[in-house]
């Protein structure tokens, strides 16, 4: 399999798993069929649209190639009709989201590198490609975006994009190294969830209570 074919396959698989993640989240919020498909579409293709616009690929593949929109819509509809058989929707959403995170980080970083973006910029684009769909999904379903919480999410995508850029710089661009990078991101995300790893947050001091007496004069 050539690198371009591997990228297309990984991209479409990422679209499917992110669409399933978005559709599952929408089903859990009891949205109608259109709402489920729309959230699945945004979750699956939002990050890729951003990537293509940044690297000046117009129109974005989400609109230029029918396979992308079709994969997102078909997956979302399947999740809508099969959701009674999907036990523990929250667990399903998290696992699918971790898989999409790994796949989109790899494809986003590689496409940026192939477009001539320097390694640092490609890593940032790869990270934003991976987190863009989940960000849109969470906003549409009324959740605080995962990327803004105390979770290893964007950090996992950034670490994975650095691995991809490093492998690319060393000449390892075949399917096996890329799949390995995606699996590492997926595993890091799941282990972080399992062990409740999180990024540090600022500690706020509790407000001091004022003692009896008149208010201070300013």
mmCIF file of C-alpha atoms in Angstrom:
data_model
loop_
_atom_site.group_PDB
_atom_site.id
_atom_site.type_symbol
_atom_site.label_atom_id
_atom_site.label_comp_id
_atom_site.label_asym_id
_atom_site.label_seq_id
_atom_site.Cartn_x
_atom_site.Cartn_y
_atom_site.Cartn_z
ATOM 1 C CA UNK A 1 0.000 0.000 0.000
ATOM 2 C CA UNK A 2 1.380 3.439 -0.951
ATOM 3 C CA UNK A 3 1.609 6.315 1.530
ATOM 4 C CA UNK A 4 -1.225 8.194 -0.185
ATOM 5 C CA UNK A 5 -3.480 5.130 -0.054
ATOM 6 C CA UNK A 6 -2.591 4.585 3.606
ATOM 7 C CA UNK A 7 -3.388 8.230 4.349
ATOM 8 C CA UNK A 8 -6.760 7.987 2.591
ATOM 9 C CA UNK A 9 -7.632 4.792 4.462
ATOM 10 C CA UNK A 10 -6.607 6.256 7.819
ATOM 11 C CA UNK A 11 -8.495 9.467 7.043
ATOM 12 C CA UNK A 12 -11.727 7.618 6.209
ATOM 13 C CA UNK A 13 -11.428 5.365 9.254
ATOM 14 C CA UNK A 14 -10.856 8.471 11.377
ATOM 15 C CA UNK A 15 -13.938 10.077 9.842
ATOM 16 C CA UNK A 16 -16.008 6.994 10.679
ATOM 17 C CA UNK A 17 -14.861 6.695 14.290
ATOM 18 C CA UNK A 18 -15.241 10.419 14.991
ATOM 19 C CA UNK A 19 -18.679 10.379 13.362
ATOM 20 C CA UNK A 20 -19.630 7.471 15.628
ATOM 21 C CA UNK A 21 -18.251 9.394 18.604
ATOM 22 C CA UNK A 22 -20.251 12.501 17.727
ATOM 23 C CA UNK A 23 -23.406 10.547 16.938
ATOM 24 C CA UNK A 24 -23.162 8.598 20.201
ATOM 25 C CA UNK A 25 -22.824 11.844 22.154
ATOM 26 C CA UNK A 26 -25.846 13.267 20.295
ATOM 27 C CA UNK A 27 -27.914 10.144 20.977
ATOM 28 C CA UNK A 28 -27.046 10.419 24.666
ATOM 29 C CA UNK A 29 -28.422 13.998 24.553
ATOM 30 C CA UNK A 30 -31.605 12.683 22.874
ATOM 31 C CA UNK A 31 -31.254 14.680 19.657
ATOM 32 C CA UNK A 32 -33.358 13.779 16.625
ATOM 33 C CA UNK A 33 -32.023 12.045 13.522
ATOM 34 C CA UNK A 34 -30.950 15.263 11.827
ATOM 35 C CA UNK A 35 -29.233 16.435 15.020
ATOM 36 C CA UNK A 36 -27.387 13.138 15.378
ATOM 37 C CA UNK A 37 -26.175 13.238 11.769
ATOM 38 C CA UNK A 38 -25.191 16.907 12.025
ATOM 39 C CA UNK A 39 -23.181 16.421 15.219
ATOM 40 C CA UNK A 40 -21.567 13.322 13.707
ATOM 41 C CA UNK A 41 -20.678 15.298 10.564
ATOM 42 C CA UNK A 42 -19.104 18.147 12.558
ATOM 43 C CA UNK A 43 -17.196 15.761 14.832
ATOM 44 C CA UNK A 44 -15.894 13.788 11.862
ATOM 45 C CA UNK A 45 -15.004 16.563 9.443
ATOM 46 C CA UNK A 46 -14.503 19.754 11.446
ATOM 47 C CA UNK A 47 -10.816 19.155 12.136
ATOM 48 C CA UNK A 48 -10.102 18.069 8.551
ATOM 49 C CA UNK A 49 -11.792 21.165 7.127
ATOM 50 C CA UNK A 50 -9.600 23.337 9.354
ATOM 51 C CA UNK A 51 -6.489 21.435 8.244
ATOM 52 C CA UNK A 52 -7.244 21.791 4.545
ATOM 53 C CA UNK A 53 -7.973 25.500 4.832
ATOM 54 C CA UNK A 54 -4.716 26.109 6.709
ATOM 55 C CA UNK A 55 -2.570 24.244 4.175
ATOM 56 C CA UNK A 56 -4.433 26.004 1.338
ATOM 57 C CA UNK A 57 -6.099 22.918 -0.076
ATOM 58 C CA UNK A 58 -9.338 24.171 -1.577
ATOM 59 C CA UNK A 59 -11.995 23.025 -1.579
ATOM 60 C CA UNK A 60 -11.489 20.927 1.589
ATOM 61 C CA UNK A 61 -11.655 17.174 1.076
ATOM 62 C CA UNK A 62 -14.824 17.043 3.185
ATOM 63 C CA UNK A 63 -16.579 18.826 0.284
ATOM 64 C CA UNK A 64 -14.453 17.763 -2.684
ATOM 65 C CA UNK A 65 -14.488 13.993 -2.080
ATOM 66 C CA UNK A 66 -17.941 12.430 -1.628
ATOM 67 C CA UNK A 67 -16.479 9.546 0.371
ATOM 68 C CA UNK A 68 -15.807 11.737 3.395
ATOM 69 C CA UNK A 69 -19.300 13.152 3.815
ATOM 70 C CA UNK A 70 -20.831 9.765 2.962
ATOM 71 C CA UNK A 71 -18.721 7.928 5.542
ATOM 72 C CA UNK A 72 -19.698 10.457 8.222
ATOM 73 C CA UNK A 73 -23.411 10.425 7.382
ATOM 74 C CA UNK A 74 -23.721 6.642 7.035
ATOM 75 C CA UNK A 75 -21.873 6.043 10.309
ATOM 76 C CA UNK A 76 -24.022 8.579 12.174
ATOM 77 C CA UNK A 77 -27.261 7.060 10.839
ATOM 78 C CA UNK A 78 -26.059 3.570 11.802
ATOM 79 C CA UNK A 79 -25.328 4.741 15.335
ATOM 80 C CA UNK A 80 -28.782 6.377 15.522
ATOM 81 C CA UNK A 81 -30.578 3.150 14.623
ATOM 82 C CA UNK A 82 -28.291 0.754 16.469
ATOM 83 C CA UNK A 83 -27.847 2.730 19.686
ATOM 84 C CA UNK A 84 -30.074 0.390 21.756
ATOM 85 C CA UNK A 85 -27.439 -2.281 21.159
ATOM 86 C CA UNK A 86 -24.613 0.040 22.212
ATOM 87 C CA UNK A 87 -24.237 -0.494 25.924
ATOM 88 C CA UNK A 88 -22.687 2.198 28.095
ATOM 89 C CA UNK A 89 -22.702 5.012 25.576
ATOM 90 C CA UNK A 90 -20.219 7.132 27.531
ATOM 91 C CA UNK A 91 -17.580 4.404 27.381
ATOM 92 C CA UNK A 92 -18.244 3.952 23.665
ATOM 93 C CA UNK A 93 -17.849 7.682 23.030
ATOM 94 C CA UNK A 94 -14.541 7.833 24.907
ATOM 95 C CA UNK A 95 -13.027 4.817 23.140
ATOM 96 C CA UNK A 96 -14.104 5.986 19.671
ATOM 97 C CA UNK A 97 -12.884 9.485 20.415
ATOM 98 C CA UNK A 98 -9.461 8.144 21.441
ATOM 99 C CA UNK A 99 -9.251 6.159 18.193
ATOM 100 C CA UNK A 100 -10.190 9.197 16.122
ATOM 101 C CA UNK A 101 -7.680 11.301 18.023
ATOM 102 C CA UNK A 102 -4.860 8.969 17.021
ATOM 103 C CA UNK A 103 -5.876 8.629 13.378
ATOM 104 C CA UNK A 104 -6.505 12.324 12.765
ATOM 105 C CA UNK A 105 -3.285 13.362 14.490
ATOM 106 C CA UNK A 106 -1.300 11.152 12.115
ATOM 107 C CA UNK A 107 -3.091 12.203 8.926
ATOM 108 C CA UNK A 108 -3.189 15.888 9.844
ATOM 109 C CA UNK A 109 0.513 16.035 10.653
ATOM 110 C CA UNK A 110 1.527 14.108 7.530
ATOM 111 C CA UNK A 111 -0.612 16.192 5.186
ATOM 112 C CA UNK A 112 0.863 19.367 6.644
ATOM 113 C CA UNK A 113 4.390 18.024 6.187
ATOM 114 C CA UNK A 114 3.668 16.992 2.610
ATOM 115 C CA UNK A 115 2.288 20.480 1.939
ATOM 116 C CA UNK A 116 5.663 21.938 2.872
ATOM 117 C CA UNK A 117 4.792 23.164 6.376
ATOM 118 C CA UNK A 118 7.835 23.094 8.715
ATOM 119 C CA UNK A 119 7.857 20.423 11.414
ATOM 120 C CA UNK A 120 6.787 22.700 14.271
ATOM 121 C CA UNK A 121 3.845 24.103 12.327
ATOM 122 C CA UNK A 122 2.892 20.633 11.107
ATOM 123 C CA UNK A 123 2.759 19.383 14.695
ATOM 124 C CA UNK A 124 0.403 22.207 15.659
ATOM 125 C CA UNK A 125 -1.788 21.566 12.608
ATOM 126 C CA UNK A 126 -1.854 17.840 13.402
ATOM 127 C CA UNK A 127 -2.958 18.542 16.965
ATOM 128 C CA UNK A 128 -5.676 20.995 15.876
ATOM 129 C CA UNK A 129 -6.889 18.567 13.211
ATOM 130 C CA UNK A 130 -7.320 15.915 15.894
ATOM 131 C CA UNK A 131 -9.058 18.063 18.510
ATOM 132 C CA UNK A 132 -11.199 20.209 16.176
ATOM 133 C CA UNK A 133 -13.975 17.664 15.647
ATOM 134 C CA UNK A 134 -14.250 16.797 19.346
ATOM 135 C CA UNK A 135 -14.345 20.492 20.192
ATOM 136 C CA UNK A 136 -17.268 21.034 17.825
ATOM 137 C CA UNK A 137 -19.056 17.928 19.136
ATOM 138 C CA UNK A 138 -18.820 19.031 22.754
ATOM 139 C CA UNK A 139 -19.970 22.573 22.011
ATOM 140 C CA UNK A 140 -22.979 21.320 20.037
ATOM 141 C CA UNK A 141 -23.998 18.885 22.792
ATOM 142 C CA UNK A 142 -23.614 21.428 25.594
ATOM 143 C CA UNK A 143 -20.493 19.966 27.202
ATOM 144 C CA UNK A 144 -17.318 21.707 28.340
ATOM 145 C CA UNK A 145 -14.859 20.738 25.563
ATOM 146 C CA UNK A 146 -12.579 17.887 26.592
ATOM 147 C CA UNK A 147 -9.580 19.859 25.378
ATOM 148 C CA UNK A 148 -10.261 22.529 28.034
ATOM 149 C CA UNK A 149 -10.642 20.116 30.920
ATOM 150 C CA UNK A 150 -7.981 18.660 33.160
ATOM 151 C CA UNK A 151 -7.425 15.703 30.865
ATOM 152 C CA UNK A 152 -4.606 14.386 28.678
ATOM 153 C CA UNK A 153 -6.242 15.068 25.321
ATOM 154 C CA UNK A 154 -4.612 17.829 23.314
ATOM 155 C CA UNK A 155 -1.324 16.891 24.999
ATOM 156 C CA UNK A 156 -1.650 13.332 23.655
ATOM 157 C CA UNK A 157 -2.339 14.670 20.167
ATOM 158 C CA UNK A 158 0.627 17.038 20.329
ATOM 159 C CA UNK A 159 2.935 14.269 21.556
ATOM 160 C CA UNK A 160 1.734 12.007 18.750
ATOM 161 C CA UNK A 161 2.253 14.684 16.123
ATOM 162 C CA UNK A 162 5.832 15.132 17.338
ATOM 163 C CA UNK A 163 6.385 11.377 16.946
ATOM 164 C CA UNK A 164 4.956 11.487 13.409
ATOM 165 C CA UNK A 165 7.123 14.464 12.452
ATOM 166 C CA UNK A 166 10.184 12.721 13.892
ATOM 167 C CA UNK A 167 9.481 9.500 11.969
ATOM 168 C CA UNK A 168 8.890 11.503 8.803
ATOM 169 C CA UNK A 169 12.184 13.320 9.252
ATOM 170 C CA UNK A 170 13.960 9.977 9.627
ATOM 171 C CA UNK A 171 12.355 8.656 6.453
ATOM 172 C CA UNK A 172 9.862 6.267 8.096
ATOM 173 C CA UNK A 173 6.666 7.073 6.197
ATOM 174 C CA UNK A 174 5.199 3.628 5.490
ATOM 175 C CA UNK A 175 1.909 2.361 6.916
ATOM 176 C CA UNK A 176 3.453 0.428 9.828
ATOM 177 C CA UNK A 177 5.217 3.406 11.508
ATOM 178 C CA UNK A 178 2.098 5.543 11.018
ATOM 179 C CA UNK A 179 -0.210 2.906 12.496
ATOM 180 C CA UNK A 180 2.220 2.537 15.389
ATOM 181 C CA UNK A 181 2.062 6.289 16.074
ATOM 182 C CA UNK A 182 -1.752 6.233 15.982
ATOM 183 C CA UNK A 183 -1.873 3.268 18.372
ATOM 184 C CA UNK A 184 0.498 5.037 20.771
ATOM 185 C CA UNK A 185 -1.774 8.102 20.870
ATOM 186 C CA UNK A 186 -4.830 5.879 21.346
ATOM 187 C CA UNK A 187 -3.143 3.970 24.175
ATOM 188 C CA UNK A 188 -1.905 7.134 25.880
ATOM 189 C CA UNK A 189 -5.398 8.616 25.845
ATOM 190 C CA UNK A 190 -7.022 5.466 27.247
ATOM 191 C CA UNK A 191 -4.353 4.982 29.931
ATOM 192 C CA UNK A 192 -4.735 8.635 30.943
ATOM 193 C CA UNK A 193 -8.490 8.098 31.290
ATOM 194 C CA UNK A 194 -8.029 4.862 33.189
ATOM 195 C CA UNK A 195 -5.483 6.272 35.632
ATOM 196 C CA UNK A 196 -7.121 9.707 35.776
ATOM 197 C CA UNK A 197 -4.013 11.519 34.628
ATOM 198 C CA UNK A 198 -4.510 15.216 34.134
ATOM 199 C CA UNK A 199 -2.690 18.424 33.402
ATOM 200 C CA UNK A 200 -2.092 20.758 36.354
ATOM 201 C CA UNK A 201 -4.695 23.392 37.106
ATOM 202 C CA UNK A 202 -4.357 26.651 38.992
ATOM 203 C CA UNK A 203 -5.227 26.505 42.671
ATOM 204 C CA UNK A 204 -7.510 29.311 43.722
ATOM 205 C CA UNK A 205 -7.427 30.599 47.268
ATOM 206 C CA UNK A 206 -10.783 30.540 49.033
ATOM 207 C CA UNK A 207 -12.200 34.029 49.578
ATOM 208 C CA UNK A 208 -11.331 35.492 52.959
ATOM 209 C CA UNK A 209 -14.205 36.228 55.261
ATOM 210 C CA UNK A 210 -14.298 39.746 56.648
ATOM 211 C CA UNK A 211 -14.593 40.133 60.372
ATOM 212 C CA UNK A 212 -17.159 42.290 62.118
ATOM 213 C CA UNK A 213 -16.851 46.021 61.793
ATOM 214 C CA UNK A 214 -17.583 48.771 59.308
ATOM 215 C CA UNK A 215 -16.748 48.391 55.664
ATOM 216 C CA UNK A 216 -13.354 49.775 54.712
ATOM 217 C CA UNK A 217 -13.320 53.273 53.244
ATOM 218 C CA UNK A 218 -11.632 53.579 49.862
#
